Amino acid sequence: MHFFIGNSALTIIIFCLTILALIKFQNTPHIVFGVSLLVLITTKLVSTQQVLDSFSNIGLLTLIMLMTCSLALEKTTLLRRIARKIITPSYHSTWLRLYIFTSITSAFLNNTAVVSTLLAPIRNNIHHPASKLLIPLSYAAILGGTLTLVGTSTNLIVNSMVIDMGLPPLEFFDFTLIGSIILILGGITLYFLSKYLPTIAEDKKLATDYFIDMTVMPTSKLIDRSVEGNGLRNLEELFLVEIIRDNRLISPVSPNTIVRSNDRLIFSGDITKIQRLSEFDGLISFAGESGLPMDNLTEVLIRPESILVGQTLKESGFRALFDSAVLGIKRDGEKLSGKLGQIELKAGDYLILATGEDFNTRRNINKNFYLISGAVETEQVLSGFREMISVWGFLFVIMLAACKLIPLFNGLLILLAVLIFTGCLSANEIMQRLPRNIWLIIASALLMSNALQNSGALNSMNEWLLTNSCSFSPFIGLITIYFITWLMTELMTNNAAAALIFPVAYGLSTSLNIAPEPYILAVAFGASASFISPYGYQTNLMVYSAGNYCLNDFMRIGLPISIVYGSIVITMLGLFYL
């Protein structure tokens, strides 16, 4: 008996220390959970089989598969094309379009990917301060994520723990009724609060990285449309600095400037984003015209003794000399201007090259260049049938799962195989972007739940509740679970809060002898209620930095949203389930 009580106390101590550590070390929850995992294994509070079962939990694996398949969606142009249509001169129209698009797409896609796609168009728009739109963007993603099982990772985490308890898994639309009410009433509240958002002038420094030259082909659909109408103003980490037309320089470029055939569009920015320019019909680089590959580029530095010094690319016959084409030039401390081929090269200039098959065998390479990087990987963009497979394949799997025609995990597994087989995703991409931290956090939290059960800690709580049942009604219990989950979400992170509070919620429902559904949903909705802190939810953290906000900005808007959100959740759960 003494040993049993000792294990119970030890488990509770580990549980409490984990919460304190998560509050203290908000940026590294995976390390905190990793340490907790090792302690649980070392103290033999969990068995080896439970460790294996936690990491292979079907709900957890479904979440990992969903996030992995979403990587292909991030490489498509669909979201970015739609995003460019959202910004209009009218703030109210822009706000409404932004809210509807973000919330609906976040119900079915990874909301982090949705926010990431919209960040650049919002930050680069010329009509409205980004600070007036970025917090609504994040909140719309959070509210939209409450609509479905796959809308947010917290819902899938809770579902994985439901399955681990041997309960029936949550259905795809179990969240939709309450989520819809939250989306409508929360949206109305957010709309009226948006006037209190700060107007923060963003320090828009011109990108002085690589100088990139693109040509508008005669067949391009960009012709006879304005720069803004073509979406050329709101690009991710690329800035249109000049247009060269009939040897005449247009700079700065007005949003109303009309694009003409054979215009040279000069961009400045991150060279790895150059594939984004391929989304525009008939916009092509010299390397593209030459048929040279642009997926793995080579970065070089011009040597002082190079024959290129003092010459232009056109004069030197660069393509024939080195079996390569220059995509971009960077010169530290100096702003470049004009056509790429007519810039006089200097020692120390950085060049990004698209290379042919003979490049590495040319004997003149080392005489003229210092090799900086032999594999500058550009951000890949899917087009054609690969984009169709990524988008429609994902939506088809979600639809089949929603209609209960196929388990979500099975559908995602088949989809992942198709994405790899068709080249939409590579094994290297998957390994680099595999959500290992999420995997570790949730598996460790599942083990913590097992430890609480193994040690009898949950039984101790049940006994205490039974002795105080007269003052602890099911509705008071519901409010308590929601409030604790919400507080933990604001203090640490949404995923950690959901994983840690779930066993407490389940144990409380058992003690009060009621169905666990309302308490389970209270944990799920509470873990998505991060509006006051920029650190509790990943989308908040993304816009916090991008919008140059301060903590008070989130508190001013987030506190009323939290009150409305929490009131709806508690009222609806009490009305429908208790």
XYZ file of C-alpha atoms in Angstrom:
578
model
C 0.000 0.000 0.000
C 2.857 2.367 0.853
C 4.495 1.674 -2.539
C 1.191 2.320 -4.305
C 0.717 5.671 -2.554
C 4.333 6.567 -3.299
C 3.862 6.004 -7.028
C 0.708 8.122 -6.984
C 2.471 11.017 -5.269
C 5.489 10.729 -7.573
C 3.290 10.825 -10.672
C 1.447 13.909 -9.444
C 4.779 15.613 -8.697
C 6.041 14.830 -12.222
C 2.752 16.078 -13.683
C 2.929 19.378 -11.778
C 6.618 19.892 -12.548
C 5.898 19.327 -16.232
C 3.257 22.073 -16.179
C 5.614 24.476 -14.378
C 8.430 23.676 -16.826
C 6.118 24.283 -19.804
C 5.211 27.713 -18.399
C 8.885 28.511 -17.801
C 10.217 27.153 -21.111
C 7.431 28.065 -23.550
C 9.620 27.888 -26.646
C 10.848 24.323 -26.075
C 7.840 22.190 -25.046
C 9.288 19.167 -26.868
C 12.338 19.194 -24.573
C 10.131 19.439 -21.468
C 8.007 16.514 -22.597
C 11.104 14.562 -23.626
C 12.523 14.891 -20.123
C 9.175 13.869 -18.614
C 9.137 10.830 -20.903
C 12.585 9.740 -19.702
C 11.604 10.238 -16.060
C 8.436 8.152 -16.472
C 10.395 5.340 -18.119
C 13.250 5.484 -15.605
C 10.911 5.384 -12.608
C 8.966 2.506 -14.229
C 5.687 4.392 -13.930
C 4.886 3.209 -17.460
C 5.591 -0.072 -19.210
C 7.606 -0.650 -22.370
C 4.436 -1.698 -24.182
C 2.735 1.544 -23.186
C 5.677 3.496 -24.612
C 5.356 1.673 -27.934
C 1.564 2.063 -27.956
C 1.826 5.811 -27.299
C 4.142 6.466 -30.230
C 2.018 4.303 -32.537
C -1.365 5.651 -31.403
C -3.654 5.714 -34.457
C -4.937 9.214 -33.702
C -1.402 10.524 -33.327
C -0.257 8.861 -36.547
C -3.283 10.349 -38.330
C -2.193 13.815 -37.203
C 1.367 13.193 -38.421
C 0.080 11.952 -41.775
C -2.227 14.961 -42.118
C 0.605 17.423 -41.458
C 2.917 15.559 -43.840
C 0.402 15.508 -46.704
C -0.202 19.231 -46.110
C 3.389 19.869 -47.199
C 2.340 19.261 -50.800
C -0.443 21.838 -50.480
C 2.086 24.446 -49.354
C 3.922 23.949 -52.666
C 0.872 24.624 -54.838
C -0.093 27.996 -56.278
C -3.806 27.705 -55.514
C -3.824 29.375 -52.099
C -1.478 32.131 -53.259
C -3.572 32.878 -56.342
C -6.683 33.227 -54.213
C -4.800 35.235 -51.596
C -3.917 37.899 -54.157
C -7.637 38.478 -54.787
C -8.393 39.149 -51.122
C -6.788 42.583 -50.787
C -8.962 45.420 -52.124
C -8.901 49.210 -51.584
C -11.864 48.845 -49.189
C -10.806 47.798 -45.670
C -14.234 46.340 -44.840
C -14.308 44.283 -48.034
C -10.743 43.089 -47.459
C -11.499 42.186 -43.819
C -14.601 40.197 -44.767
C -12.869 38.323 -47.604
C -9.898 37.587 -45.365
C -12.055 36.280 -42.533
C -14.232 34.043 -44.719
C -11.362 32.621 -46.772
C -9.098 31.998 -43.772
C -11.735 30.433 -41.537
C -13.172 28.119 -44.211
C -9.788 26.897 -45.472
C -8.547 26.444 -41.885
C -11.427 24.049 -41.255
C -9.925 21.555 -43.697
C -6.260 22.500 -44.108
C -3.394 23.049 -41.703
C -4.167 26.539 -40.363
C -0.456 27.300 -39.961
C 0.007 26.764 -43.716
C -2.998 29.010 -44.449
C -1.612 31.862 -42.327
C 1.861 31.415 -43.791
C 0.440 31.761 -47.318
C -1.407 34.977 -46.499
C 1.362 36.719 -44.556
C 3.246 38.040 -47.596
C 0.226 39.478 -49.488
C -0.966 41.241 -46.334
C 2.448 42.629 -45.395
C 3.147 43.854 -48.924
C -0.263 45.366 -49.667
C -0.351 49.113 -50.321
C -3.926 49.808 -49.195
C -4.034 48.925 -45.501
C -1.518 48.722 -42.624
C -0.622 45.069 -42.049
C -1.249 45.562 -38.313
C -4.952 46.114 -39.108
C -5.256 42.668 -40.708
C -2.749 40.251 -39.185
C -4.416 39.666 -35.798
C -7.794 39.090 -37.544
C -5.949 36.656 -39.830
C -4.666 34.590 -36.899
C -7.967 34.666 -35.005
C -9.896 33.659 -38.133
C -7.565 30.663 -38.538
C -8.127 29.660 -34.900
C -11.912 30.050 -35.086
C -12.094 28.229 -38.418
C -10.050 25.377 -36.987
C -12.822 24.639 -34.470
C -15.230 23.599 -37.231
C -13.960 20.071 -37.922
C -11.875 17.258 -36.525
C -8.959 18.092 -38.845
C -9.228 21.869 -38.475
C -6.556 22.082 -35.801
C -3.934 19.792 -34.352
C -5.499 20.069 -30.874
C -8.672 18.336 -32.063
C -6.639 15.453 -33.435
C -4.552 15.292 -30.254
C -7.705 15.010 -28.161
C -9.015 12.357 -30.545
C -5.798 10.361 -30.183
C -6.245 10.347 -26.411
C -9.916 9.408 -26.773
C -8.868 6.386 -28.813
C -6.145 5.567 -26.272
C -8.820 5.430 -23.547
C -10.755 2.864 -25.559
C -13.606 5.269 -26.280
C -15.313 5.664 -29.683
C -13.282 8.122 -31.798
C -14.604 11.620 -32.373
C -16.543 12.116 -35.594
C -15.448 14.541 -38.307
C -18.307 16.986 -37.666
C -18.656 16.604 -33.872
C -17.236 20.120 -33.534
C -19.180 21.762 -36.354
C -22.389 22.919 -34.616
C -20.668 24.714 -31.751
C -17.794 25.750 -34.017
C -20.215 27.422 -36.446
C -21.810 29.466 -33.668
C -18.343 30.476 -32.448
C -17.292 31.392 -35.988
C -20.308 33.666 -36.554
C -20.519 35.376 -33.157
C -16.749 35.480 -32.741
C -16.425 36.987 -36.212
C -18.971 39.715 -35.459
C -17.146 40.558 -32.232
C -13.781 40.599 -33.976
C -15.120 42.864 -36.742
C -16.209 45.569 -34.306
C -13.016 45.220 -32.255
C -10.789 45.578 -35.333
C -11.112 49.367 -35.216
C -9.037 49.250 -32.026
C -6.158 47.504 -33.769
C -3.019 49.657 -33.899
C -1.808 51.348 -37.052
C 1.833 50.323 -37.123
C 3.949 51.714 -39.937
C 6.083 48.820 -41.130
C 9.693 49.535 -41.900
C 9.638 48.480 -45.550
C 13.264 48.468 -46.557
C 13.942 47.522 -50.136
C 15.388 44.061 -50.369
C 19.036 44.389 -51.315
C 19.682 40.723 -51.815
C 19.707 39.178 -55.258
C 18.852 41.298 -58.302
C 16.584 39.199 -60.554
C 15.628 39.931 -64.168
C 12.457 38.463 -65.725
C 10.960 39.002 -69.200
C 7.275 39.302 -70.117
C 6.718 37.099 -73.161
C 4.428 38.333 -76.008
C 1.882 35.608 -75.200
C 1.708 36.430 -71.481
C -1.645 37.002 -69.781
C 0.020 39.739 -67.721
C 0.000 42.099 -70.717
C -2.328 45.132 -70.607
C -3.051 44.625 -66.914
C -1.726 46.674 -64.018
C 1.071 45.554 -61.704
C -1.392 45.356 -58.828
C -4.030 43.610 -60.933
C -1.487 40.919 -61.820
C -0.595 40.388 -58.156
C 3.021 41.434 -58.695
C 3.055 43.706 -55.644
C 2.277 41.149 -52.962
C 4.991 38.563 -53.440
C 6.723 36.630 -50.728
C 10.196 38.109 -50.078
C 10.469 39.440 -53.643
C 10.004 43.121 -54.483
C 9.387 44.589 -57.945
C 11.871 47.479 -58.002
C 12.033 48.425 -61.698
C 10.530 47.885 -65.114
C 12.682 48.347 -68.231
C 10.673 49.156 -71.352
C 12.281 50.084 -74.685
C 15.527 50.993 -72.890
C 13.559 53.285 -70.562
C 13.710 52.729 -66.796
C 10.472 52.888 -64.761
C 11.305 53.255 -61.069
C 9.694 53.263 -58.587
C 6.984 51.030 -60.014
C 3.450 52.304 -59.412
C 0.697 49.768 -58.618
C -1.225 51.178 -61.597
C 1.635 50.690 -64.074
C 0.403 48.626 -67.043
C 2.535 45.640 -68.029
C 3.513 45.503 -71.704
C 4.923 42.807 -73.983
C 8.716 42.328 -73.674
C 8.913 44.371 -70.449
C 11.859 43.441 -68.244
C 10.622 43.140 -64.659
C 13.435 43.615 -62.167
C 12.931 42.045 -58.741
C 15.064 42.179 -55.635
C 14.933 39.690 -52.794
C 15.355 36.065 -51.779
C 16.642 34.030 -54.730
C 15.184 30.801 -53.310
C 11.715 32.249 -53.947
C 12.345 32.660 -57.678
C 10.108 29.704 -58.485
C 7.202 31.819 -57.223
C 7.627 33.932 -60.335
C 6.909 30.894 -62.488
C 3.307 31.076 -61.230
C 2.773 34.056 -63.544
C 1.876 33.183 -67.115
C 4.529 34.184 -69.649
C 7.044 35.521 -67.103
C 10.384 33.871 -67.790
C 14.064 34.210 -66.922
C 16.978 33.798 -69.321
C 17.714 30.423 -67.749
C 14.140 29.380 -68.389
C 14.407 30.425 -72.034
C 17.623 28.425 -72.318
C 16.012 25.311 -70.911
C 18.362 25.149 -67.927
C 17.050 23.519 -64.697
C 16.181 25.884 -61.852
C 15.578 23.472 -58.980
C 19.191 23.263 -57.752
C 21.178 26.419 -58.329
C 24.857 27.227 -57.821
C 26.116 30.291 -55.951
C 29.531 31.680 -56.904
C 31.699 34.702 -56.106
C 33.669 36.417 -58.897
C 37.437 36.236 -58.352
C 39.547 39.429 -58.674
C 41.485 37.857 -61.555
C 38.342 36.735 -63.423
C 37.971 37.654 -67.080
C 34.442 38.803 -66.220
C 35.597 41.803 -64.190
C 34.762 45.006 -66.073
C 32.515 43.225 -68.562
C 28.774 42.736 -68.768
C 27.184 39.310 -69.000
C 26.185 40.073 -72.573
C 29.701 41.162 -73.593
C 31.379 38.154 -71.986
C 29.256 35.502 -73.722
C 28.604 33.996 -70.310
C 26.311 31.176 -71.459
C 28.855 29.763 -73.892
C 31.837 30.243 -71.558
C 30.435 28.440 -68.514
C 27.412 26.425 -69.735
C 25.248 28.342 -67.276
C 22.954 31.331 -67.037
C 22.877 34.011 -64.371
C 19.570 34.252 -62.544
C 20.580 36.885 -60.031
C 23.393 39.215 -58.980
C 24.156 40.517 -55.496
C 26.670 43.243 -54.711
C 27.217 44.001 -51.023
C 26.754 47.629 -50.078
C 25.471 48.770 -53.479
C 22.040 48.945 -55.086
C 21.968 47.610 -58.633
C 19.820 48.938 -61.464
C 19.059 48.165 -65.098
C 19.068 44.995 -67.176
C 20.901 42.073 -65.651
C 22.873 41.470 -68.829
C 24.086 45.073 -68.977
C 25.444 45.411 -65.438
C 29.237 45.757 -65.412
C 30.570 42.972 -63.219
C 33.012 43.547 -60.365
C 35.264 41.342 -58.294
C 33.323 40.168 -55.257
C 29.943 40.080 -57.008
C 27.784 37.119 -56.036
C 26.053 35.258 -58.874
C 23.326 32.640 -58.767
C 23.708 30.256 -61.702
C 21.404 27.780 -63.380
C 23.925 25.302 -64.751
C 24.013 22.882 -67.653
C 25.440 19.366 -67.774
C 28.947 20.524 -68.733
C 29.319 23.153 -66.003
C 31.271 20.956 -63.573
C 33.673 19.762 -66.281
C 34.645 23.243 -67.491
C 38.261 24.061 -66.588
C 37.625 27.794 -66.403
C 35.211 27.622 -63.437
C 37.812 27.702 -60.650
C 39.821 30.367 -62.491
C 36.889 32.780 -62.462
C 34.802 31.898 -59.412
C 34.926 30.934 -55.795
C 32.265 28.290 -55.310
C 30.031 29.405 -52.419
C 27.361 26.727 -52.605
C 26.873 23.963 -55.087
C 23.252 23.308 -54.175
C 21.106 26.355 -53.544
C 17.703 24.697 -53.494
C 14.895 26.920 -54.717
C 11.492 26.642 -53.154
C 9.624 24.142 -55.283
C 6.265 25.011 -56.822
C 3.854 22.352 -58.024
C 1.936 22.979 -61.220
C -0.081 21.043 -63.762
C -1.175 17.556 -62.823
C 0.948 17.553 -59.638
C -0.938 20.551 -58.310
C -4.236 18.875 -59.210
C -3.215 15.690 -57.404
C -2.090 17.592 -54.292
C -5.193 19.770 -53.992
C -7.977 17.509 -55.177
C -6.407 14.382 -53.726
C -6.305 15.998 -50.288
C -9.884 17.266 -50.522
C -11.090 13.886 -51.825
C -9.547 12.045 -48.870
C -11.067 14.516 -46.399
C -14.471 14.124 -48.063
C -14.293 10.324 -47.940
C -13.354 10.443 -44.261
C -16.128 12.936 -43.499
C -18.654 10.622 -45.184
C -17.242 7.647 -43.213
C -16.402 5.803 -46.436
C -12.771 5.282 -45.424
C -10.791 5.846 -42.208
C -8.884 9.120 -42.356
C -5.583 7.422 -41.595
C -5.996 4.931 -44.459
C -6.912 7.677 -46.896
C -3.949 9.841 -45.902
C -1.578 6.878 -46.145
C -2.711 6.185 -49.725
C -2.500 9.889 -50.567
C 1.038 10.120 -49.195
C 2.108 7.180 -51.348
C 0.600 8.867 -54.422
C 2.311 12.192 -53.589
C 5.693 10.460 -53.321
C 5.167 8.334 -56.440
C 4.169 11.350 -58.576
C 7.030 13.508 -57.304
C 4.824 15.971 -55.401
C 6.826 15.175 -52.268
C 10.289 13.713 -51.909
C 11.589 11.515 -49.113
C 14.098 14.232 -48.264
C 11.346 16.855 -47.889
C 9.332 14.558 -45.655
C 12.283 13.811 -43.387
C 13.185 17.493 -43.127
C 9.637 18.655 -42.338
C 8.395 15.649 -40.352
C 6.709 17.087 -37.214
C 8.969 15.221 -34.787
C 8.370 17.668 -31.951
C 4.583 17.234 -32.166
C 5.057 13.470 -32.241
C 7.200 13.565 -29.088
C 4.880 15.955 -27.235
C 1.718 13.952 -27.832
C 3.299 10.542 -27.238
C 4.778 11.804 -23.958
C 1.416 13.252 -22.919
C -0.260 9.924 -23.653
C 2.301 8.259 -21.416
C 1.617 10.828 -18.693
C -2.045 9.830 -18.900
C -1.055 6.164 -18.580
C 1.116 6.958 -15.572
C -1.740 8.800 -13.837
C -3.899 5.721 -14.343
C -1.215 3.164 -13.429
C -0.289 4.921 -10.186
C -3.860 5.415 -9.002
C -3.592 9.221 -9.091
C -6.864 9.474 -11.005
C -8.544 7.183 -8.476
C -7.402 9.493 -5.690
C -9.005 12.411 -7.488
C -12.183 10.392 -7.988
C -12.359 9.660 -4.259
C -11.895 13.333 -3.404
C -14.616 14.342 -5.846
C -17.029 11.760 -4.452
C -16.590 13.177 -0.962
C -17.230 16.690 -2.298
C -19.873 15.829 -4.888
C -22.465 18.075 -3.239
C -20.430 21.179 -4.156
C -19.125 19.911 -7.508
C -21.941 19.602 -10.057
C -21.387 18.451 -13.667
C -21.816 22.038 -14.914
C -19.300 23.414 -12.402
C -16.960 20.615 -13.487
C -17.420 21.645 -17.132
C -16.568 25.262 -16.338
C -13.524 24.143 -14.344
C -12.148 21.928 -17.115
C -12.639 24.588 -19.768
C -11.092 27.322 -17.631
C -8.029 25.237 -16.685
C -7.461 24.182 -20.319
C -7.810 27.770 -21.542
C -5.448 29.056 -18.839
C -2.840 26.381 -19.642
C -3.140 27.225 -23.357
C -2.379 30.891 -22.719
C 0.487 30.059 -20.335
C 2.171 27.364 -22.440
C 0.938 26.037 -25.807
C -2.331 24.677 -27.174
C -1.053 21.169 -27.914
C 0.591 20.774 -24.512
C -2.519 22.027 -22.715
C -4.809 19.604 -24.551
C -2.531 16.657 -23.908
C -2.065 17.342 -20.196
C -5.606 18.294 -19.197
C -7.365 15.480 -21.072
C -6.729 12.746 -18.448
C -7.938 15.108 -15.718
C -11.114 15.852 -17.701
C -11.778 12.180 -18.349
C -11.176 11.286 -14.720
C -13.532 14.058 -13.577
C -16.353 12.881 -15.858
C -15.907 9.350 -14.510
C -16.004 10.590 -10.907
C -19.199 12.556 -11.522
C -20.706 9.561 -13.337
C -21.549 11.454 -16.515
C -20.764 10.868 -20.200
C -17.257 12.150 -21.018
C -18.202 13.892 -24.309
C -18.847 17.419 -22.947
C -15.617 17.410 -20.938
C -13.642 16.052 -23.890
C -15.012 18.789 -26.147
C -14.337 21.372 -23.427
C -10.662 20.386 -23.557
C -10.609 20.576 -27.367
C -12.308 23.974 -27.553
C -10.389 25.312 -24.551
C -7.058 24.377 -26.115
C -7.989 26.399 -29.217
C -8.936 29.491 -27.206
C -5.597 31.274 -27.406
C -6.375 34.928 -28.072
C -4.670 36.860 -25.274
C -1.126 35.517 -25.506
C 0.917 35.534 -28.730
C 2.786 32.462 -27.472
C -0.076 30.021 -26.914
C -0.869 29.328 -30.574
C 1.539 29.118 -33.486
C -0.460 31.397 -35.797
C -0.478 34.095 -33.089
C 3.282 33.901 -32.854
C 3.611 34.186 -36.634
C 1.579 37.402 -36.865
C 3.060 38.792 -33.624
C 6.452 39.118 -35.292
C 5.167 39.990 -38.771
C 2.902 42.804 -37.514
C 5.369 44.319 -35.019
C 2.694 44.005 -32.327
C 3.175 44.330 -28.587
C 1.519 42.158 -25.921
C -1.093 44.822 -25.146
C -2.397 44.619 -28.715
C -3.304 40.966 -28.216
C -4.797 41.607 -24.773
C -6.942 44.524 -25.984
C -8.542 42.476 -28.775
C -8.114 38.977 -27.381
C -9.747 39.397 -23.959
C -13.240 40.241 -25.312
C -12.905 37.476 -27.915
C -11.943 35.001 -25.169
C -14.977 35.981 -23.087
C -17.373 35.597 -26.038
C -15.712 32.338 -27.141
C -15.730 30.790 -23.661
C -19.320 31.836 -22.965
C -20.504 30.194 -26.193
C -18.591 26.953 -25.569
C -19.730 26.521 -21.961
C -23.339 27.478 -22.734
C -23.631 25.219 -25.784
C -21.922 22.228 -24.143
C -24.127 22.594 -21.075
C -27.234 22.955 -23.230
C -26.506 20.051 -25.594
C -24.821 17.529 -23.288
C -25.682 18.125 -19.608
